[in-house]
PDB file of C-alpha atoms in Angstrom:
ATOM      1  CA  UNK C   1     -64.566 -26.300  38.788  1.00  0.00           C
ATOM      2  CA  UNK C   2     -65.540 -22.756  39.750  1.00  0.00           C
ATOM      3  CA  UNK C   3     -62.178 -21.503  38.513  1.00  0.00           C
ATOM      4  CA  UNK C   4     -62.693 -23.171  35.130  1.00  0.00           C
ATOM      5  CA  UNK C   5     -66.060 -21.465  34.634  1.00  0.00           C
ATOM      6  CA  UNK C   6     -64.594 -18.089  35.641  1.00  0.00           C
ATOM      7  CA  UNK C   7     -61.807 -18.242  33.051  1.00  0.00           C
ATOM      8  CA  UNK C   8     -63.974 -19.524  30.198  1.00  0.00           C
ATOM      9  CA  UNK C   9     -65.476 -16.094  29.274  1.00  0.00           C
ATOM     10  CA  UNK C  10     -61.989 -14.547  29.339  1.00  0.00           C
ATOM     11  CA  UNK C  11     -60.603 -17.250  27.051  1.00  0.00           C
ATOM     12  CA  UNK C  12     -63.556 -16.679  24.727  1.00  0.00           C
ATOM     13  CA  UNK C  13     -62.912 -12.921  24.789  1.00  0.00           C
ATOM     14  CA  UNK C  14     -59.241 -13.438  23.882  1.00  0.00           C
ATOM     15  CA  UNK C  15     -60.156 -15.803  21.035  1.00  0.00           C
ATOM     16  CA  UNK C  16     -62.630 -13.259  19.664  1.00  0.00           C
ATOM     17  CA  UNK C  17     -60.005 -10.511  19.910  1.00  0.00           C
ATOM     18  CA  UNK C  18     -57.437 -12.621  18.046  1.00  0.00           C
ATOM     19  CA  UNK C  19     -59.958 -13.548  15.345  1.00  0.00           C
ATOM     20  CA  UNK C  20     -60.594  -9.922  14.306  1.00  0.00           C
ATOM     21  CA  UNK C  21     -59.539  -8.967  10.755  1.00  0.00           C
ATOM     22  CA  UNK C  22     -59.898  -5.443   9.414  1.00  0.00           C
ATOM     23  CA  UNK C  23     -59.292  -1.750   9.962  1.00  0.00           C
ATOM     24  CA  UNK C  24     -60.525   0.756  12.536  1.00  0.00           C
ATOM     25  CA  UNK C  25     -59.468   4.229  13.698  1.00  0.00           C
ATOM     26  CA  UNK C  26     -58.401   5.462  17.115  1.00  0.00           C
ATOM     27  CA  UNK C  27     -57.688   8.937  18.454  1.00  0.00           C
ATOM     28  CA  UNK C  28     -54.025   9.663  19.131  1.00  0.00           C
ATOM     29  CA  UNK C  29     -53.571  12.352  21.757  1.00  0.00           C
ATOM     30  CA  UNK C  30     -50.759  14.902  21.763  1.00  0.00           C
ATOM     31  CA  UNK C  31     -47.544  13.680  23.450  1.00  0.00           C
ATOM     32  CA  UNK C  32     -46.924   9.964  22.956  1.00  0.00           C
ATOM     33  CA  UNK C  33     -45.510   8.451  19.762  1.00  0.00           C
ATOM     34  CA  UNK C  34     -47.799   6.521  17.414  1.00  0.00           C
ATOM     35  CA  UNK C  35     -46.007   3.300  18.456  1.00  0.00           C
ATOM     36  CA  UNK C  36     -46.611   4.097  22.152  1.00  0.00           C
ATOM     37  CA  UNK C  37     -50.328   4.644  21.462  1.00  0.00           C
ATOM     38  CA  UNK C  38     -50.585   1.354  19.553  1.00  0.00           C
ATOM     39  CA  UNK C  39     -48.857  -0.528  22.405  1.00  0.00           C
ATOM     40  CA  UNK C  40     -51.210   1.039  24.961  1.00  0.00           C
ATOM     41  CA  UNK C  41     -54.197  -0.022  22.818  1.00  0.00           C
ATOM     42  CA  UNK C  42     -52.874  -3.615  22.641  1.00  0.00           C
ATOM     43  CA  UNK C  43     -52.203  -3.685  26.382  1.00  0.00           C
ATOM     44  CA  UNK C  44     -55.699  -2.341  27.180  1.00  0.00           C
ATOM     45  CA  UNK C  45     -57.385  -4.955  24.965  1.00  0.00           C
ATOM     46  CA  UNK C  46     -55.280  -7.864  26.246  1.00  0.00           C
ATOM     47  CA  UNK C  47     -55.978  -6.866  29.875  1.00  0.00           C
ATOM     48  CA  UNK C  48     -59.704  -6.729  29.105  1.00  0.00           C
ATOM     49  CA  UNK C  49     -59.381 -10.250  27.628  1.00  0.00           C
ATOM     50  CA  UNK C  50     -57.831 -11.456  30.896  1.00  0.00           C
ATOM     51  CA  UNK C  51     -54.170 -11.671  29.886  1.00  0.00           C
ATOM     52  CA  UNK C  52     -52.041 -11.156  33.004  1.00  0.00           C
ATOM     53  CA  UNK C  53     -49.273  -8.530  32.684  1.00  0.00           C
ATOM     54  CA  UNK C  54     -49.416  -8.289  28.876  1.00  0.00           C
ATOM     55  CA  UNK C  55     -46.300  -7.010  27.149  1.00  0.00           C
ATOM     56  CA  UNK C  56     -47.490  -5.564  23.822  1.00  0.00           C
ATOM     57  CA  UNK C  57     -43.907  -5.282  22.550  1.00  0.00           C
ATOM     58  CA  UNK C  58     -43.333  -9.062  22.688  1.00  0.00           C
ATOM     59  CA  UNK C  59     -44.797 -11.285  19.990  1.00  0.00           C
ATOM     60  CA  UNK C  60     -46.142 -14.044  22.226  1.00  0.00           C
ATOM     61  CA  UNK C  61     -48.812 -16.557  21.276  1.00  0.00           C
ATOM     62  CA  UNK C  62     -51.476 -14.580  23.115  1.00  0.00           C
ATOM     63  CA  UNK C  63     -50.285 -11.337  21.532  1.00  0.00           C
ATOM     64  CA  UNK C  64     -52.272  -9.371  18.969  1.00  0.00           C
ATOM     65  CA  UNK C  65     -51.315  -8.934  15.332  1.00  0.00           C
ATOM     66  CA  UNK C  66     -51.763  -5.186  15.048  1.00  0.00           C
ATOM     67  CA  UNK C  67     -50.159  -2.236  13.255  1.00  0.00           C
ATOM     68  CA  UNK C  68     -50.898   1.394  12.342  1.00  0.00           C
ATOM     69  CA  UNK C  69     -51.174   2.960   8.909  1.00  0.00           C
ATOM     70  CA  UNK C  70     -49.036   6.084   9.059  1.00  0.00           C
ATOM     71  CA  UNK C  71     -47.029   7.723  11.853  1.00  0.00           C
ATOM     72  CA  UNK C  72     -48.351  10.863  13.501  1.00  0.00           C
ATOM     73  CA  UNK C  73     -45.692  13.086  15.094  1.00  0.00           C
ATOM     74  CA  UNK C  74     -45.572  12.977  18.908  1.00  0.00           C
ATOM     75  CA  UNK C  75     -46.786  16.583  19.044  1.00  0.00           C
ATOM     76  CA  UNK C  76     -49.705  15.847  16.669  1.00  0.00           C
ATOM     77  CA  UNK C  77     -53.107  14.384  17.475  1.00  0.00           C
ATOM     78  CA  UNK C  78     -56.037  12.935  15.565  1.00  0.00           C
ATOM     79  CA  UNK C  79     -56.894   9.926  13.415  1.00  0.00           C
ATOM     80  CA  UNK C  80     -54.589   6.905  13.626  1.00  0.00           C
ATOM     81  CA  UNK C  81     -55.769   3.976  11.484  1.00  0.00           C
ATOM     82  CA  UNK C  82     -55.115   0.558  13.022  1.00  0.00           C
ATOM     83  CA  UNK C  83     -55.031  -2.794  11.245  1.00  0.00           C
ATOM     84  CA  UNK C  84     -55.794  -5.978  13.185  1.00  0.00           C
ATOM     85  CA  UNK C  85     -55.207  -9.548  11.962  1.00  0.00           C
ATOM     86  CA  UNK C  86     -55.252  -9.670   8.155  1.00  0.00           C
ATOM     87  CA  UNK C  87     -56.147  -5.971   8.242  1.00  0.00           C
ATOM     88  CA  UNK C  88     -52.446  -5.247   8.775  1.00  0.00           C
ATOM     89  CA  UNK C  89     -51.908  -6.220   5.112  1.00  0.00           C
ATOM     90  CA  UNK C  90     -54.122  -3.310   4.075  1.00  0.00           C
ATOM     91  CA  UNK C  91     -52.159  -0.649   5.954  1.00  0.00           C
ATOM     92  CA  UNK C  92     -49.966   0.138   2.920  1.00  0.00           C
ATOM     93  CA  UNK C  93     -53.054   1.594   1.226  1.00  0.00           C
ATOM     94  CA  UNK C  94     -53.521   3.859   4.274  1.00  0.00           C
ATOM     95  CA  UNK C  95     -49.913   5.098   3.993  1.00  0.00           C
ATOM     96  CA  UNK C  96     -50.366   5.956   0.320  1.00  0.00           C
ATOM     97  CA  UNK C  97     -53.951   7.241   0.562  1.00  0.00           C
ATOM     98  CA  UNK C  98     -55.455  10.679   1.067  1.00  0.00           C
ATOM     99  CA  UNK C  99     -55.210  12.458   4.418  1.00  0.00           C
ATOM    100  CA  UNK C 100     -56.617  15.691   5.859  1.00  0.00           C
ATOM    101  CA  UNK C 101     -54.999  17.906   8.493  1.00  0.00           C
ATOM    102  CA  UNK C 102     -55.752  21.104  10.357  1.00  0.00           C
ATOM    103  CA  UNK C 103     -52.543  22.962  11.196  1.00  0.00           C
ATOM    104  CA  UNK C 104     -51.966  26.086  13.271  1.00  0.00           C
ATOM    105  CA  UNK C 105     -48.673  27.771  12.325  1.00  0.00           C
ATOM    106  CA  UNK C 106     -46.697  30.617  13.869  1.00  0.00           C
ATOM    107  CA  UNK C 107     -44.828  33.105  11.674  1.00  0.00           C
ATOM    108  CA  UNK C 108     -41.566  34.763  12.690  1.00  0.00           C
ATOM    109  CA  UNK C 109     -39.907  31.788  14.392  1.00  0.00           C
ATOM    110  CA  UNK C 110     -38.190  28.720  12.911  1.00  0.00           C
ATOM    111  CA  UNK C 111     -37.307  25.634  14.982  1.00  0.00           C
ATOM    112  CA  UNK C 112     -34.976  22.676  14.403  1.00  0.00           C
ATOM    113  CA  UNK C 113     -37.888  20.207  14.433  1.00  0.00           C
ATOM    114  CA  UNK C 114     -40.150  22.552  12.378  1.00  0.00           C
ATOM    115  CA  UNK C 115     -42.740  22.387  15.181  1.00  0.00           C
ATOM    116  CA  UNK C 116     -43.240  23.732  18.715  1.00  0.00           C
ATOM    117  CA  UNK C 117     -41.321  20.859  20.366  1.00  0.00           C
ATOM    118  CA  UNK C 118     -37.984  22.081  18.968  1.00  0.00           C
ATOM    119  CA  UNK C 119     -35.503  24.834  19.782  1.00  0.00           C
ATOM    120  CA  UNK C 120     -35.853  28.192  18.036  1.00  0.00           C
ATOM    121  CA  UNK C 121     -33.120  28.476  15.387  1.00  0.00           C
ATOM    122  CA  UNK C 122     -34.150  31.746  13.715  1.00  0.00           C
ATOM    123  CA  UNK C 123     -36.409  34.752  14.255  1.00  0.00           C
ATOM    124  CA  UNK C 124     -37.564  37.059  11.458  1.00  0.00           C
ATOM    125  CA  UNK C 125     -39.986  39.926  10.970  1.00  0.00           C
ATOM    126  CA  UNK C 126     -43.483  38.883   9.841  1.00  0.00           C
ATOM    127  CA  UNK C 127     -45.481  42.123  10.105  1.00  0.00           C
ATOM    128  CA  UNK C 128     -45.222  42.726   6.334  1.00  0.00           C
ATOM    129  CA  UNK C 129     -47.276  39.565   5.571  1.00  0.00           C
ATOM    130  CA  UNK C 130     -50.924  40.073   4.651  1.00  0.00           C
ATOM    131  CA  UNK C 131     -53.864  37.692   4.263  1.00  0.00           C
ATOM    132  CA  UNK C 132     -53.716  38.065   0.471  1.00  0.00           C
ATOM    133  CA  UNK C 133     -49.923  37.434   0.454  1.00  0.00           C
ATOM    134  CA  UNK C 134     -50.450  34.116   2.190  1.00  0.00           C
ATOM    135  CA  UNK C 135     -53.405  33.115  -0.014  1.00  0.00           C
ATOM    136  CA  UNK C 136     -51.345  33.888  -3.116  1.00  0.00           C
ATOM    137  CA  UNK C 137     -48.338  31.846  -1.924  1.00  0.00           C
ATOM    138  CA  UNK C 138     -50.548  28.865  -1.065  1.00  0.00           C
ATOM    139  CA  UNK C 139     -51.414  28.449  -4.766  1.00  0.00           C
ATOM    140  CA  UNK C 140     -47.831  27.401  -5.569  1.00  0.00           C
ATOM    141  CA  UNK C 141     -48.049  24.551  -3.038  1.00  0.00           C
ATOM    142  CA  UNK C 142     -51.091  22.820  -4.602  1.00  0.00           C
ATOM    143  CA  UNK C 143     -50.763  19.880  -6.990  1.00  0.00           C
ATOM    144  CA  UNK C 144     -47.626  17.794  -7.509  1.00  0.00           C
ATOM    145  CA  UNK C 145     -44.794  19.546  -5.674  1.00  0.00           C
ATOM    146  CA  UNK C 146     -41.230  18.691  -4.630  1.00  0.00           C
ATOM    147  CA  UNK C 147     -40.717  18.584  -0.869  1.00  0.00           C
ATOM    148  CA  UNK C 148     -37.704  17.954   1.374  1.00  0.00           C
ATOM    149  CA  UNK C 149     -38.731  15.853   4.423  1.00  0.00           C
ATOM    150  CA  UNK C 150     -37.830  17.244   7.881  1.00  0.00           C
ATOM    151  CA  UNK C 151     -34.596  16.061   9.512  1.00  0.00           C
ATOM    152  CA  UNK C 152     -36.600  15.126  12.611  1.00  0.00           C
ATOM    153  CA  UNK C 153     -38.839  12.456  11.088  1.00  0.00           C
ATOM    154  CA  UNK C 154     -39.756   8.766  11.076  1.00  0.00           C
ATOM    155  CA  UNK C 155     -37.661   8.274   7.922  1.00  0.00           C
ATOM    156  CA  UNK C 156     -34.698   5.965   8.441  1.00  0.00           C
ATOM    157  CA  UNK C 157     -30.972   5.834   7.763  1.00  0.00           C
ATOM    158  CA  UNK C 158     -29.225   2.468   8.182  1.00  0.00           C
ATOM    159  CA  UNK C 159     -32.329   1.110   9.944  1.00  0.00           C
ATOM    160  CA  UNK C 160     -32.555   3.918  12.511  1.00  0.00           C
ATOM    161  CA  UNK C 161     -34.986   6.816  12.538  1.00  0.00           C
ATOM    162  CA  UNK C 162     -33.455  10.189  11.666  1.00  0.00           C
ATOM    163  CA  UNK C 163     -35.074  11.738  14.772  1.00  0.00           C
ATOM    164  CA  UNK C 164     -33.390   9.126  17.003  1.00  0.00           C
ATOM    165  CA  UNK C 165     -29.968   9.681  15.383  1.00  0.00           C
ATOM    166  CA  UNK C 166     -30.289  13.462  15.850  1.00  0.00           C
ATOM    167  CA  UNK C 167     -31.206  13.079  19.526  1.00  0.00           C
ATOM    168  CA  UNK C 168     -28.074  10.958  19.962  1.00  0.00           C
ATOM    169  CA  UNK C 169     -26.052  13.913  18.655  1.00  0.00           C
ATOM    170  CA  UNK C 170     -25.184  12.325  15.318  1.00  0.00           C
ATOM    171  CA  UNK C 171     -24.990  14.378  12.127  1.00  0.00           C
ATOM    172  CA  UNK C 172     -27.778  13.655   9.689  1.00  0.00           C
ATOM    173  CA  UNK C 173     -27.962  14.815   6.090  1.00  0.00           C
ATOM    174  CA  UNK C 174     -31.269  16.008   4.684  1.00  0.00           C
ATOM    175  CA  UNK C 175     -33.098  13.479   2.530  1.00  0.00           C
ATOM    176  CA  UNK C 176     -33.444  14.529  -1.112  1.00  0.00           C
ATOM    177  CA  UNK C 177     -36.576  16.368  -2.241  1.00  0.00           C
ATOM    178  CA  UNK C 178     -39.338  14.042  -3.380  1.00  0.00           C
ATOM    179  CA  UNK C 179     -42.567  14.423  -5.281  1.00  0.00           C
ATOM    180  CA  UNK C 180     -45.693  14.681  -3.118  1.00  0.00           C
ATOM    181  CA  UNK C 181     -49.267  15.662  -3.940  1.00  0.00           C
ATOM    182  CA  UNK C 182     -51.412  18.350  -2.322  1.00  0.00           C
ATOM    183  CA  UNK C 183     -55.079  18.091  -3.303  1.00  0.00           C
ATOM    184  CA  UNK C 184     -56.317  21.152  -1.454  1.00  0.00           C
ATOM    185  CA  UNK C 185     -55.031  23.996   0.746  1.00  0.00           C
ATOM    186  CA  UNK C 186     -57.451  26.330   2.520  1.00  0.00           C
ATOM    187  CA  UNK C 187     -56.522  29.286   4.712  1.00  0.00           C
ATOM    188  CA  UNK C 188     -59.065  29.026   7.545  1.00  0.00           C
ATOM    189  CA  UNK C 189     -57.815  31.792   9.815  1.00  0.00           C
ATOM    190  CA  UNK C 190     -55.220  34.567   9.668  1.00  0.00           C
ATOM    191  CA  UNK C 191     -54.306  36.506  12.801  1.00  0.00           C
ATOM    192  CA  UNK C 192     -50.634  37.494  12.961  1.00  0.00           C
ATOM    193  CA  UNK C 193     -48.396  35.822  13.949  1.00  0.00           C
ATOM    194  CA  UNK C 194     -50.699  32.798  13.575  1.00  0.00           C
ATOM    195  CA  UNK C 195     -52.530  31.239  10.658  1.00  0.00           C
ATOM    196  CA  UNK C 196     -54.605  28.066  10.334  1.00  0.00           C
ATOM    197  CA  UNK C 197     -54.580  25.789   7.293  1.00  0.00           C
ATOM    198  CA  UNK C 198     -56.787  22.916   6.215  1.00  0.00           C
ATOM    199  CA  UNK C 199     -54.686  20.533   4.123  1.00  0.00           C
ATOM    200  CA  UNK C 200     -55.692  17.558   1.992  1.00  0.00           C
ATOM    201  CA  UNK C 201     -52.691  15.609   0.720  1.00  0.00           C
ATOM    202  CA  UNK C 202     -51.375  12.243  -0.415  1.00  0.00           C
ATOM    203  CA  UNK C 203     -48.879   9.871   1.197  1.00  0.00           C
ATOM    204  CA  UNK C 204     -45.366  10.944   2.188  1.00  0.00           C
ATOM    205  CA  UNK C 205     -46.367  14.595   2.681  1.00  0.00           C
ATOM    206  CA  UNK C 206     -45.061  16.558   5.694  1.00  0.00           C
ATOM    207  CA  UNK C 207     -47.137  19.472   7.011  1.00  0.00           C
ATOM    208  CA  UNK C 208     -44.082  20.714   8.945  1.00  0.00           C
ATOM    209  CA  UNK C 209     -42.089  21.032   5.715  1.00  0.00           C
ATOM    210  CA  UNK C 210     -44.979  22.867   4.030  1.00  0.00           C
ATOM    211  CA  UNK C 211     -45.176  25.442   6.841  1.00  0.00           C
ATOM    212  CA  UNK C 212     -41.390  25.876   6.863  1.00  0.00           C
ATOM    213  CA  UNK C 213     -41.353  26.397   3.078  1.00  0.00           C
ATOM    214  CA  UNK C 214     -44.286  28.823   3.296  1.00  0.00           C
ATOM    215  CA  UNK C 215     -42.479  30.934   5.886  1.00  0.00           C
ATOM    216  CA  UNK C 216     -39.425  31.196   3.606  1.00  0.00           C
ATOM    217  CA  UNK C 217     -41.598  31.995   0.562  1.00  0.00           C
ATOM    218  CA  UNK C 218     -43.104  34.890   2.546  1.00  0.00           C
ATOM    219  CA  UNK C 219     -39.620  36.306   3.339  1.00  0.00           C
ATOM    220  CA  UNK C 220     -39.930  35.225   6.942  1.00  0.00           C
ATOM    221  CA  UNK C 221     -39.946  31.874   8.741  1.00  0.00           C
ATOM    222  CA  UNK C 222     -42.578  29.700  10.407  1.00  0.00           C
ATOM    223  CA  UNK C 223     -43.200  26.504  12.365  1.00  0.00           C
ATOM    224  CA  UNK C 224     -46.173  24.276  13.207  1.00  0.00           C
ATOM    225  CA  UNK C 225     -47.791  25.173  16.535  1.00  0.00           C
ATOM    226  CA  UNK C 226     -50.533  22.534  16.484  1.00  0.00           C
ATOM    227  CA  UNK C 227     -51.354  19.661  14.124  1.00  0.00           C
ATOM    228  CA  UNK C 228     -54.495  17.506  13.985  1.00  0.00           C
ATOM    229  CA  UNK C 229     -55.135  14.741  11.455  1.00  0.00           C
ATOM    230  CA  UNK C 230     -58.863  14.927  10.754  1.00  0.00           C
ATOM    231  CA  UNK C 231     -59.120  12.214   8.080  1.00  0.00           C
ATOM    232  CA  UNK C 232     -57.122   9.236   6.840  1.00  0.00           C
ATOM    233  CA  UNK C 233     -58.491   7.250   3.915  1.00  0.00           C
ATOM    234  CA  UNK C 234     -62.215   6.754   4.641  1.00  0.00           C
ATOM    235  CA  UNK C 235     -61.794   7.303   8.399  1.00  0.00           C
ATOM    236  CA  UNK C 236     -62.768  10.712   9.829  1.00  0.00           C
ATOM    237  CA  UNK C 237     -62.170  12.202  13.268  1.00  0.00           C
ATOM    238  CA  UNK C 238     -65.878  13.005  13.759  1.00  0.00           C
ATOM    239  CA  UNK C 239     -67.462   9.756  12.570  1.00  0.00           C
ATOM    240  CA  UNK C 240     -65.082   6.833  12.987  1.00  0.00           C
ATOM    241  CA  UNK C 241     -62.502   7.520  15.696  1.00  0.00           C
ATOM    242  CA  UNK C 242     -62.441   5.613  19.000  1.00  0.00           C
ATOM    243  CA  UNK C 243     -61.199   7.640  21.986  1.00  0.00           C
ATOM    244  CA  UNK C 244     -59.261   6.004  24.823  1.00  0.00           C
ATOM    245  CA  UNK C 245     -62.352   5.246  26.927  1.00  0.00           C
ATOM    246  CA  UNK C 246     -63.764   3.347  23.906  1.00  0.00           C
ATOM    247  CA  UNK C 247     -60.767   1.011  23.508  1.00  0.00           C
ATOM    248  CA  UNK C 248     -62.816  -2.124  24.220  1.00  0.00           C
ATOM    249  CA  UNK C 249     -63.551  -5.261  22.213  1.00  0.00           C
ATOM    250  CA  UNK C 250     -67.222  -4.245  21.968  1.00  0.00           C
ATOM    251  CA  UNK C 251     -66.462  -0.824  20.456  1.00  0.00           C
ATOM    252  CA  UNK C 252     -63.859  -2.219  18.031  1.00  0.00           C
ATOM    253  CA  UNK C 253     -66.219  -4.948  16.779  1.00  0.00           C
ATOM    254  CA  UNK C 254     -68.859  -2.268  16.112  1.00  0.00           C
ATOM    255  CA  UNK C 255     -66.492   0.070  14.262  1.00  0.00           C
ATOM    256  CA  UNK C 256     -64.340  -2.521  12.440  1.00  0.00           C
ATOM    257  CA  UNK C 257     -64.207  -2.285   8.652  1.00  0.00           C
ATOM    258  CA  UNK C 258     -63.623  -5.955   7.824  1.00  0.00           C
ATOM    259  CA  UNK C 259     -61.574  -7.399   4.969  1.00  0.00           C
ATOM    260  CA  UNK C 260     -63.900  -7.999   2.013  1.00  0.00           C
ATOM    261  CA  UNK C 261     -64.592 -11.723   1.807  1.00  0.00           C
ATOM    262  CA  UNK C 262     -65.410 -11.594  -1.911  1.00  0.00           C
ATOM    263  CA  UNK C 263     -61.874 -10.593  -2.787  1.00  0.00           C
ATOM    264  CA  UNK C 264     -58.740 -12.270  -1.456  1.00  0.00           C
ATOM    265  CA  UNK C 265     -56.562  -9.301  -2.347  1.00  0.00           C
ATOM    266  CA  UNK C 266     -54.764  -7.998   0.789  1.00  0.00           C
ATOM    267  CA  UNK C 267     -55.574  -4.406  -0.209  1.00  0.00           C
ATOM    268  CA  UNK C 268     -59.347  -4.821  -0.285  1.00  0.00           C
ATOM    269  CA  UNK C 269     -61.422  -3.140   2.394  1.00  0.00           C
ATOM    270  CA  UNK C 270     -65.159  -3.525   2.799  1.00  0.00           C
ATOM    271  CA  UNK C 271     -67.000  -0.276   2.140  1.00  0.00           C
ATOM    272  CA  UNK C 272     -67.589   1.538   5.444  1.00  0.00           C
ATOM    273  CA  UNK C 273     -71.052   2.399   6.661  1.00  0.00           C
ATOM    274  CA  UNK C 274     -71.899   6.093   6.731  1.00  0.00           C
ATOM    275  CA  UNK C 275     -71.479   7.743  10.112  1.00  0.00           C
ATOM    276  CA  UNK C 276     -74.291   9.402  12.070  1.00  0.00           C
TER     277      UNK C 276
END
């Protein structure tokens, strides 16, 4: 009988976990992929609920219905929106919605991945570039613009990610330019060879492509040194994001933005409470 009483709270905890429906935000650290971070979150929660040796990659009965709303590059950190239960149906709005980033870029060096994880493919002089030159060029990248996605990306060809195909040594053609929207571009800091941008953009936008294009427009080259997503939809890094030590059922219940019960539309999210 003692064993039955001991497992009852765990069973209850698992049931509560599986009954969650809504959206919340976690902090993705630099290094792992977004999928790796999501699997670690699932594993952490299932272990807390008493599931022995959980495998987050297998869709078992005790598994969690969970997904994320927009891939962050391995080298990037910041806000990763997670949908749980019926909240996964609302993730498409996160993919299409507004996002904010802070990016540190380095002038004078181009890489194959367009960020610091890649190999340097070109080096050019940058000493001619001034603060006003950069501010002036930024104006042409605001509004609806055409942008070619990076070769190393989460975009797919024949069901496989372009980045995976490239790492296998296969030849990959660049995807055609597509229309993306940039709401705001602010030059926060300029100290050659580095500059820092604050970017507010819509879905499908690549900061790495922006920095690469900016470098070329300035008669030089550039790549992203550091990238942080500070906002995705209504979720901000300061107010809504759960760090790894907060990946518990208690913290998620407190921060969950539930599906609005008054509307059965899968894209409806209850209005979030204001942060502290």
